[in-house]
Amino acid sequence: MASEETLTAKSTAIRSSAHGGGESPTPTRAWTTRLVVLGIMLAAVNLRPAITSLGALLEEVRDGLGMSGSVAGLLTSVPPLCFALFGVMAPRLARRFGPGAVVCAGMAAITAGLLIRPYAGSTAGFLAASALALMGIAVSNVLMPVIVKRWFPDRVGSMTGLYSMALAIGTSAAAAVTVPMTDALGGSWQSGLAVWAGLAAAAVLPWIRLARQRGTEPVTEAHARVEPALRITRSRTAWALAVFFGLQATAAYITMGWMAQIFRDAGVPAGTAGLLLAVTMVMGVPLAFVIPRMATRLPHQGPIVVVLGICGLAGYAGLYTAPAGGAWAWAVLLGVSNCAFPLALTMVGMRARTGVGVAQLSAFAQSTGYLISIPGPLLVGVLYQHSGGWGLPIALMTCLMIPQMVVGVLAGRDRTVEDEAAR
């Protein structure tokens, strides 16, 4: 792929032509671009609090709704399932209504779901409202790379890094402050969950304006011609990226769901174990900005995949040999390894040339990937329960990291899905 600097020159020429030779963009266009950046950042912050805020209060929710243990366990598999099922719809919706309008509707769905579910009064209602919020997250997940590619073709790495960083901030903030905020609001878990609807509502506002400005989207070569739909399943790169996405998501969900318990079983105090998990999650804030920028400057992203994988293998080895003794080091290493997520998002934007290609690749990679990730955390729990220790689960994590590195290297090769799907 071309470097970010090469893309900058090409995109500048295209935009200059669109504005009449060498003229600068109009103030209206510049204002709209700033609004897009704000909308992307606000949307990204809201893509995980629905999940991590619930995890922080799951015990209170179970007690309040009389939820069985099996249903509570189902809740941990609902997010990737919804991401897989609803994410598939995003490209078709975007072609019909425009990406901005679909993201706007997604933010509205998140707002409604987060506001309704604490007061639904039943387990079924809680699950239905959660699914509504997750549907909004799913379509927005898929369309973020599309919007970045469309508005910032010369800054795919920078903008992917910004929204990945915002996503990490939202994820860690919801995990860290939900319980203290619930206490400050009188101890009601309903209030502690519902308050996140306010943040989602704020994200709706810029997208309302952008949805009305569908005709003002930047003119690029990819949009100046008709873009036929691709047979995305013909592309080996698409399959490699989907499997890479699924395996990195599996590792991330296992880490978020079980790492604190591994530390606690090793004798680490509960409070410290929670702090170690927070460190792992916070590592994604700076690295989610740095890694995409590095990725767009390389013709092949395989070396970054390998480095992240080695960090993961070292972290798993540490968890097995000395979980308590080197706990902080293992938390940092696994936090670095989990940054395969923003790398995967960056490669979605780099492995397709056109808007249709990015939309289809994003939907395919994320939907297929999240389906792949569903069994992982459940299998870890089963192995832990039946073996009575963490040896087998850690061995499973280690074994999954090897194919993650292999398919990541394949997905990082300098080629596009349009070329492969046309063969």
Short mmCIF file of C-alpha atoms in Angstrom, two decimals:
data_model
loop_
_atom_site.label_atom_id
_atom_site.label_comp_id
_atom_site.label_asym_id
_atom_site.label_seq_id
_atom_site.Cartn_x
_atom_site.Cartn_y
_atom_site.Cartn_z
CA MET A 1 0.00 0.00 0.00
CA ALA A 2 1.06 3.60 -0.43
CA SER A 3 2.46 5.33 2.58
CA GLU A 4 0.45 7.90 4.47
CA GLU A 5 2.58 10.69 2.98
CA THR A 6 1.92 9.47 -0.60
CA LEU A 7 -1.79 9.24 0.12
CA THR A 8 -1.66 12.78 1.49
CA ALA A 9 -0.31 14.18 -1.76
CA LYS A 10 -2.84 12.23 -3.84
CA SER A 11 -5.79 13.20 -1.67
CA THR A 12 -4.73 16.86 -1.63
CA ALA A 13 -4.67 16.90 -5.42
CA ILE A 14 -8.11 15.32 -5.59
CA ARG A 15 -9.58 17.78 -3.13
CA SER A 16 -7.94 20.72 -4.89
CA SER A 17 -9.50 19.59 -8.17
CA ALA A 18 -12.87 19.24 -6.48
CA HIS A 19 -12.60 22.82 -5.24
CA GLY A 20 -11.48 24.26 -8.54
CA GLY A 21 -7.75 23.86 -9.04
CA GLY A 22 -5.54 25.09 -6.20
CA GLU A 23 -8.22 26.82 -4.14
CA SER A 24 -8.44 26.05 -0.44
CA PRO A 25 -11.46 24.28 0.96
CA THR A 26 -14.31 26.60 1.84
CA PRO A 27 -14.96 27.57 5.48
CA THR A 28 -18.13 25.50 5.39
CA ARG A 29 -16.22 22.39 4.31
CA ALA A 30 -13.57 23.00 6.98
CA TRP A 31 -16.27 23.37 9.64
CA THR A 32 -17.95 20.19 8.47
CA THR A 33 -14.65 18.32 8.64
CA ARG A 34 -14.18 19.42 12.25
CA LEU A 35 -17.71 18.26 12.99
CA VAL A 36 -16.90 14.86 11.48
CA VAL A 37 -13.85 14.55 13.75
CA LEU A 38 -15.99 15.44 16.78
CA GLY A 39 -18.66 12.97 15.72
CA ILE A 40 -16.13 10.16 15.24
CA MET A 41 -14.57 10.78 18.66
CA LEU A 42 -17.92 10.92 20.48
CA ALA A 43 -19.17 7.82 18.68
CA ALA A 44 -16.00 5.89 19.53
CA VAL A 45 -16.23 6.75 23.22
CA ASN A 46 -19.70 5.18 23.26
CA LEU A 47 -18.82 1.87 21.59
CA ARG A 48 -18.00 -0.04 24.80
CA PRO A 49 -19.52 1.51 27.99
CA ALA A 50 -22.71 -0.52 27.44
CA ILE A 51 -20.57 -3.63 28.00
CA THR A 52 -17.99 -2.62 30.59
CA SER A 53 -20.44 -0.68 32.79
CA LEU A 54 -22.59 -3.81 33.03
CA GLY A 55 -19.57 -5.93 33.95
CA ALA A 56 -18.83 -3.63 36.87
CA LEU A 57 -22.37 -4.04 38.26
CA LEU A 58 -23.22 -7.55 37.10
CA GLU A 59 -23.67 -8.95 40.61
CA GLU A 60 -26.09 -6.14 41.54
CA VAL A 61 -28.01 -6.60 38.29
CA ARG A 62 -28.32 -10.35 38.91
CA ASP A 63 -29.66 -9.79 42.41
CA GLY A 64 -32.02 -7.03 41.31
CA LEU A 65 -33.57 -8.99 38.46
CA GLY A 66 -33.34 -12.46 40.01
CA MET A 67 -31.18 -13.49 37.07
CA SER A 68 -29.92 -17.07 37.01
CA GLY A 69 -26.26 -17.88 36.68
CA SER A 70 -26.75 -19.37 33.23
CA VAL A 71 -28.48 -16.23 31.95
CA ALA A 72 -25.75 -14.08 33.48
CA GLY A 73 -23.23 -16.22 31.64
CA LEU A 74 -25.20 -15.70 28.43
CA LEU A 75 -24.76 -11.96 28.86
CA THR A 76 -21.01 -12.33 28.30
CA SER A 77 -21.66 -13.87 24.88
CA VAL A 78 -24.39 -11.46 23.79
CA PRO A 79 -22.06 -8.60 22.68
CA PRO A 80 -20.01 -10.54 20.10
CA LEU A 81 -23.17 -12.33 18.92
CA CYS A 82 -24.96 -9.03 18.34
CA PHE A 83 -21.88 -7.53 16.71
CA ALA A 84 -21.80 -10.44 14.28
CA LEU A 85 -25.53 -10.50 13.46
CA PHE A 86 -26.23 -6.78 13.22
CA GLY A 87 -22.89 -5.74 11.74
CA VAL A 88 -23.74 -7.56 8.52
CA MET A 89 -26.58 -5.10 7.89
CA ALA A 90 -24.37 -2.00 8.04
CA PRO A 91 -23.12 -1.85 4.41
CA ARG A 92 -26.62 -2.25 2.97
CA LEU A 93 -28.01 0.39 5.33
CA ALA A 94 -25.13 2.72 4.48
CA ARG A 95 -25.79 2.39 0.74
CA ARG A 96 -29.48 3.12 1.30
CA PHE A 97 -29.31 5.98 3.79
CA GLY A 98 -25.66 7.07 3.92
CA PRO A 99 -23.05 6.17 6.57
CA GLY A 100 -23.68 9.33 8.59
CA ALA A 101 -27.40 8.65 8.93
CA VAL A 102 -26.78 5.04 9.97
CA VAL A 103 -24.24 6.05 12.64
CA CYS A 104 -26.70 8.68 13.87
CA ALA A 105 -29.38 6.00 14.20
CA GLY A 106 -26.81 3.75 15.90
CA MET A 107 -26.03 6.39 18.52
CA ALA A 108 -29.78 6.90 19.08
CA ALA A 109 -30.22 3.13 19.53
CA ILE A 110 -27.40 3.06 22.08
CA THR A 111 -29.02 5.95 23.96
CA ALA A 112 -32.44 4.29 24.01
CA GLY A 113 -31.09 0.89 24.98
CA LEU A 114 -28.97 2.23 27.84
CA LEU A 115 -31.86 4.32 29.13
CA ILE A 116 -34.47 1.56 28.94
CA ARG A 117 -32.62 -1.52 30.17
CA PRO A 118 -32.10 -0.57 33.85
CA TYR A 119 -35.82 0.07 34.23
CA ALA A 120 -37.15 -2.77 32.08
CA GLY A 121 -38.17 -4.66 35.23
CA SER A 122 -37.46 -8.15 33.92
CA THR A 123 -34.62 -10.26 32.60
CA ALA A 124 -36.24 -10.49 29.16
CA GLY A 125 -36.68 -6.73 28.98
CA PHE A 126 -33.11 -6.17 30.15
CA LEU A 127 -31.77 -8.48 27.43
CA ALA A 128 -33.94 -6.88 24.73
CA ALA A 129 -32.82 -3.35 25.65
CA SER A 130 -29.20 -4.52 25.80
CA ALA A 131 -29.60 -5.98 22.31
CA LEU A 132 -30.95 -2.63 21.07
CA ALA A 133 -27.89 -0.82 22.38
CA LEU A 134 -25.57 -3.50 20.98
CA MET A 135 -27.27 -3.22 17.58
CA GLY A 136 -26.35 0.46 17.52
CA ILE A 137 -22.79 -0.39 18.52
CA ALA A 138 -22.55 -3.10 15.85
CA VAL A 139 -23.44 -0.90 12.87
CA SER A 140 -21.26 1.93 14.16
CA ASN A 141 -18.34 -0.48 14.65
CA VAL A 142 -18.51 -1.46 11.00
CA LEU A 143 -18.98 2.05 9.60
CA MET A 144 -16.24 3.86 11.52
CA PRO A 145 -13.51 2.64 9.09
CA VAL A 146 -15.78 3.56 6.18
CA ILE A 147 -16.26 7.12 7.41
CA VAL A 148 -12.54 7.52 8.11
CA LYS A 149 -11.66 6.26 4.61
CA ARG A 150 -14.25 8.52 3.01
CA TRP A 151 -13.45 11.76 4.84
CA PHE A 152 -9.74 11.26 5.57
CA PRO A 153 -8.21 9.06 2.84
CA ASP A 154 -4.87 10.77 3.42
CA ARG A 155 -4.95 10.23 7.21
CA VAL A 156 -6.30 6.72 7.70
CA GLY A 157 -3.66 5.89 10.32
CA SER A 158 -4.03 9.12 12.30
CA MET A 159 -7.81 9.08 12.39
CA THR A 160 -8.02 5.35 13.12
CA GLY A 161 -5.60 5.96 15.97
CA LEU A 162 -7.73 8.81 17.31
CA TYR A 163 -10.97 6.88 17.37
CA SER A 164 -9.27 3.74 18.67
CA MET A 165 -7.85 5.83 21.49
CA ALA A 166 -11.28 7.31 22.19
CA LEU A 167 -12.75 3.79 22.19
CA ALA A 168 -10.12 2.67 24.72
CA ILE A 169 -10.87 5.67 26.91
CA GLY A 170 -14.59 4.89 26.89
CA THR A 171 -13.91 1.23 27.66
CA SER A 172 -11.60 1.85 30.61
CA ALA A 173 -13.56 4.82 31.98
CA ALA A 174 -16.82 2.85 32.14
CA ALA A 175 -15.05 -0.01 33.92
CA ALA A 176 -13.31 2.32 36.37
CA VAL A 177 -15.96 4.86 37.33
CA THR A 178 -19.29 3.01 37.11
CA VAL A 179 -19.14 1.67 40.67
CA PRO A 180 -17.99 4.96 42.31
CA MET A 181 -20.56 6.87 40.27
CA THR A 182 -23.27 4.43 41.35
CA ASP A 183 -22.32 5.01 44.99
CA ALA A 184 -22.43 8.77 44.43
CA LEU A 185 -25.93 8.45 42.94
CA GLY A 186 -27.29 6.70 46.03
CA GLY A 187 -26.20 3.14 45.37
CA SER A 188 -28.88 2.34 42.78
CA TRP A 189 -27.53 0.10 40.03
CA GLN A 190 -30.29 1.39 37.76
CA SER A 191 -28.93 4.92 38.01
CA GLY A 192 -25.36 3.71 37.63
CA LEU A 193 -26.19 2.06 34.31
CA ALA A 194 -28.63 4.66 33.00
CA VAL A 195 -26.21 7.56 33.41
CA TRP A 196 -24.21 6.33 30.41
CA ALA A 197 -27.20 7.09 28.19
CA GLY A 198 -26.36 10.79 28.64
CA LEU A 199 -22.95 10.32 27.01
CA ALA A 200 -24.56 8.43 24.13
CA ALA A 201 -27.15 11.18 23.68
CA ALA A 202 -24.34 13.73 23.31
CA ALA A 203 -22.93 11.65 20.47
CA VAL A 204 -26.22 11.82 18.56
CA LEU A 205 -26.02 15.61 18.12
CA PRO A 206 -23.16 16.01 15.61
CA TRP A 207 -24.43 13.05 13.58
CA ILE A 208 -27.86 14.64 13.20
CA ARG A 209 -26.20 17.53 11.39
CA LEU A 210 -23.93 15.24 9.37
CA ALA A 211 -26.82 12.99 8.35
CA ARG A 212 -28.51 16.04 6.82
CA GLN A 213 -25.35 16.91 4.87
CA ARG A 214 -25.05 13.70 2.88
CA GLY A 215 -24.49 15.66 -0.30
CA THR A 216 -21.48 17.53 1.14
CA GLU A 217 -19.25 14.46 1.52
CA PRO A 218 -15.78 14.93 -0.04
CA VAL A 219 -15.36 14.08 -3.69
CA THR A 220 -12.71 11.40 -4.30
CA GLU A 221 -11.86 9.12 -7.17
CA ALA A 222 -13.52 6.24 -5.32
CA HIS A 223 -16.85 8.08 -5.20
CA ALA A 224 -16.72 9.71 -8.60
CA ARG A 225 -17.47 6.38 -10.25
CA VAL A 226 -20.02 3.67 -9.63
CA GLU A 227 -18.75 1.13 -7.10
CA PRO A 228 -20.16 -2.36 -7.66
CA ALA A 229 -20.53 -4.71 -4.73
CA LEU A 230 -17.69 -7.19 -4.27
CA ARG A 231 -17.74 -10.94 -3.84
CA ILE A 232 -15.79 -10.46 -0.68
CA THR A 233 -15.61 -14.16 0.17
CA ARG A 234 -13.35 -14.69 -2.86
CA SER A 235 -10.62 -12.64 -1.22
CA ARG A 236 -7.99 -14.54 0.76
CA THR A 237 -6.97 -11.29 2.42
CA ALA A 238 -10.55 -10.74 3.62
CA TRP A 239 -10.60 -14.21 5.16
CA ALA A 240 -7.19 -13.71 6.77
CA LEU A 241 -8.29 -10.38 8.22
CA ALA A 242 -11.57 -11.87 9.50
CA VAL A 243 -9.77 -14.72 11.28
CA PHE A 244 -7.17 -12.29 12.67
CA PHE A 245 -9.96 -10.06 13.92
CA GLY A 246 -11.72 -13.02 15.53
CA LEU A 247 -8.63 -14.38 17.27
CA GLN A 248 -7.58 -10.99 18.65
CA ALA A 249 -11.14 -10.45 19.88
CA THR A 250 -11.03 -13.87 21.53
CA ALA A 251 -7.82 -12.93 23.35
CA ALA A 252 -9.25 -9.58 24.40
CA TYR A 253 -12.50 -11.05 25.78
CA ILE A 254 -10.58 -13.77 27.65
CA THR A 255 -8.29 -11.13 29.14
CA MET A 256 -11.14 -8.86 30.18
CA GLY A 257 -13.21 -11.71 31.56
CA TRP A 258 -10.62 -13.87 33.31
CA MET A 259 -7.32 -12.11 33.93
CA ALA A 260 -8.36 -10.60 37.26
CA GLN A 261 -9.48 -14.04 38.45
CA ILE A 262 -6.11 -15.55 37.47
CA PHE A 263 -4.35 -12.98 39.64
CA ARG A 264 -6.76 -13.47 42.53
CA ASP A 265 -6.30 -17.24 42.47
CA ALA A 266 -2.54 -16.61 42.64
CA GLY A 267 -2.97 -14.69 45.90
CA VAL A 268 -3.17 -11.14 44.56
CA PRO A 269 -5.69 -9.03 46.57
CA ALA A 270 -8.97 -8.34 44.78
CA GLY A 271 -8.38 -4.60 44.65
CA THR A 272 -4.93 -5.04 43.15
CA ALA A 273 -6.25 -7.57 40.64
CA GLY A 274 -8.82 -5.05 39.45
CA LEU A 275 -6.11 -2.41 39.15
CA LEU A 276 -3.97 -4.78 37.10
CA LEU A 277 -6.88 -5.31 34.71
CA ALA A 278 -7.31 -1.54 34.47
CA VAL A 279 -3.61 -1.20 33.58
CA THR A 280 -4.06 -3.74 30.79
CA MET A 281 -7.01 -1.81 29.39
CA VAL A 282 -5.40 1.61 29.75
CA MET A 283 -2.38 0.49 27.71
CA GLY A 284 -4.69 0.73 24.72
CA VAL A 285 -5.10 4.49 25.10
CA PRO A 286 -1.66 5.69 23.93
CA LEU A 287 -0.84 2.65 21.80
CA ALA A 288 -4.16 2.82 19.93
CA PHE A 289 -2.97 6.17 18.58
CA VAL A 290 0.63 5.16 17.85
CA ILE A 291 0.17 1.73 16.24
CA PRO A 292 -2.20 2.76 13.39
CA ARG A 293 0.15 5.60 12.42
CA MET A 294 3.06 3.15 12.31
CA ALA A 295 0.99 0.66 10.31
CA THR A 296 0.17 3.13 7.51
CA ARG A 297 3.87 3.91 7.08
CA LEU A 298 4.76 0.28 6.39
CA PRO A 299 4.08 -1.61 3.15
CA HIS A 300 3.54 -4.78 5.21
CA GLN A 301 2.00 -4.77 8.68
CA GLY A 302 3.24 -8.27 9.49
CA PRO A 303 6.15 -7.11 11.70
CA ILE A 304 3.74 -5.25 14.00
CA VAL A 305 1.53 -8.35 14.20
CA VAL A 306 4.52 -10.45 15.22
CA VAL A 307 5.70 -8.00 17.90
CA LEU A 308 2.21 -7.83 19.44
CA GLY A 309 1.96 -11.62 19.35
CA ILE A 310 5.32 -12.07 21.07
CA CYS A 311 4.16 -9.71 23.83
CA GLY A 312 1.06 -11.86 24.26
CA LEU A 313 3.07 -15.09 24.41
CA ALA A 314 5.41 -13.57 26.99
CA GLY A 315 2.45 -12.41 29.07
CA TYR A 316 0.85 -15.86 29.01
CA ALA A 317 4.17 -17.48 29.94
CA GLY A 318 4.40 -15.12 32.89
CA LEU A 319 0.85 -15.88 34.01
CA TYR A 320 1.74 -19.57 34.02
CA THR A 321 5.14 -19.44 35.73
CA ALA A 322 4.85 -16.49 38.17
CA PRO A 323 1.39 -14.89 38.06
CA ALA A 324 1.81 -12.96 41.31
CA GLY A 325 5.55 -12.28 41.22
CA GLY A 326 5.56 -10.46 37.88
CA ALA A 327 1.92 -9.39 37.80
CA TRP A 328 2.54 -5.81 36.69
CA ALA A 329 4.82 -6.90 33.84
CA TRP A 330 2.28 -9.45 32.60
CA ALA A 331 -0.50 -6.86 32.73
CA VAL A 332 1.54 -4.45 30.61
CA LEU A 333 2.54 -7.15 28.09
CA LEU A 334 -1.05 -8.32 27.64
CA GLY A 335 -2.18 -4.71 27.31
CA VAL A 336 0.29 -4.25 24.45
CA SER A 337 -0.84 -7.51 22.84
CA ASN A 338 -4.49 -6.42 22.97
CA CYS A 339 -3.60 -3.49 20.70
CA ALA A 340 -4.04 -5.90 17.80
CA PHE A 341 -7.58 -4.44 17.73
CA PRO A 342 -6.67 -0.94 16.41
CA LEU A 343 -4.19 -2.60 14.05
CA ALA A 344 -6.99 -4.76 12.63
CA LEU A 345 -9.18 -1.68 12.14
CA THR A 346 -6.34 0.10 10.36
CA MET A 347 -5.79 -2.84 8.02
CA VAL A 348 -9.50 -2.77 7.12
CA GLY A 349 -8.98 0.73 5.73
CA MET A 350 -5.74 -0.23 3.98
CA ARG A 351 -6.83 -3.49 2.35
CA ALA A 352 -9.58 -1.86 0.27
CA ARG A 353 -9.44 1.03 -2.21
CA THR A 354 -13.09 2.06 -2.47
CA GLY A 355 -15.84 3.02 -0.06
CA VAL A 356 -17.87 -0.05 -0.99
CA GLY A 357 -14.80 -2.22 -0.51
CA VAL A 358 -14.08 -0.82 2.95
CA ALA A 359 -17.73 -1.21 3.98
CA GLN A 360 -17.95 -4.81 2.81
CA LEU A 361 -14.54 -5.75 4.24
CA SER A 362 -15.34 -4.11 7.58
CA ALA A 363 -18.68 -5.88 7.83
CA PHE A 364 -17.25 -9.24 6.77
CA ALA A 365 -14.15 -9.10 8.96
CA GLN A 366 -15.97 -7.88 12.07
CA SER A 367 -19.07 -10.07 11.75
CA THR A 368 -17.09 -13.22 10.98
CA GLY A 369 -14.49 -12.31 13.57
CA TYR A 370 -16.96 -11.78 16.38
CA LEU A 371 -18.61 -15.12 15.59
CA ILE A 372 -15.20 -16.75 15.91
CA SER A 373 -14.64 -15.05 19.27
CA ILE A 374 -17.82 -16.31 20.96
CA PRO A 375 -16.63 -19.75 22.17
CA GLY A 376 -13.25 -18.62 23.56
CA PRO A 377 -14.21 -17.11 26.94
CA LEU A 378 -16.77 -19.88 27.53
CA LEU A 379 -14.19 -22.59 26.77
CA VAL A 380 -11.72 -21.01 29.18
CA GLY A 381 -14.36 -21.17 31.90
CA VAL A 382 -15.08 -24.82 31.16
CA LEU A 383 -11.39 -25.78 31.21
CA TYR A 384 -10.85 -23.87 34.45
CA GLN A 385 -13.84 -25.52 36.12
CA HIS A 386 -12.92 -29.06 35.07
CA SER A 387 -9.16 -28.85 35.60
CA GLY A 388 -9.28 -26.82 38.81
CA GLY A 389 -6.40 -24.60 37.69
CA TRP A 390 -5.19 -22.21 35.03
CA GLY A 391 -2.68 -24.43 33.24
CA LEU A 392 -5.04 -25.66 30.52
CA PRO A 393 -6.75 -22.29 29.94
CA ILE A 394 -3.38 -20.53 29.58
CA ALA A 395 -2.23 -23.27 27.21
CA LEU A 396 -5.35 -22.62 25.11
CA MET A 397 -4.61 -18.88 25.03
CA THR A 398 -1.05 -19.60 23.95
CA CYS A 399 -2.15 -21.98 21.20
CA LEU A 400 -4.60 -19.41 19.82
CA MET A 401 -1.92 -16.72 19.68
CA ILE A 402 0.15 -18.69 17.15
CA PRO A 403 -2.50 -18.79 14.37
CA GLN A 404 -3.36 -15.17 15.22
CA MET A 405 0.18 -14.20 14.29
CA VAL A 406 0.11 -16.30 11.11
CA VAL A 407 -3.15 -14.92 9.72
CA GLY A 408 -2.18 -11.41 10.82
CA VAL A 409 0.96 -11.61 8.71
CA LEU A 410 -1.13 -12.80 5.76
CA ALA A 411 -3.66 -9.99 6.27
CA GLY A 412 -0.86 -7.43 6.43
CA ARG A 413 0.41 -8.08 2.90
CA ASP A 414 0.31 -5.18 0.43
CA ARG A 415 -2.81 -6.04 -1.60
CA THR A 416 -6.48 -5.08 -1.83
CA VAL A 417 -9.68 -7.09 -1.68
CA GLU A 418 -10.94 -5.49 -4.91
CA ASP A 419 -8.09 -7.10 -6.87
CA GLU A 420 -8.60 -10.51 -5.25
CA ALA A 421 -12.41 -10.51 -5.48
CA ALA A 422 -12.24 -9.74 -9.19
CA ARG A 423 -10.21 -12.89 -9.98
#
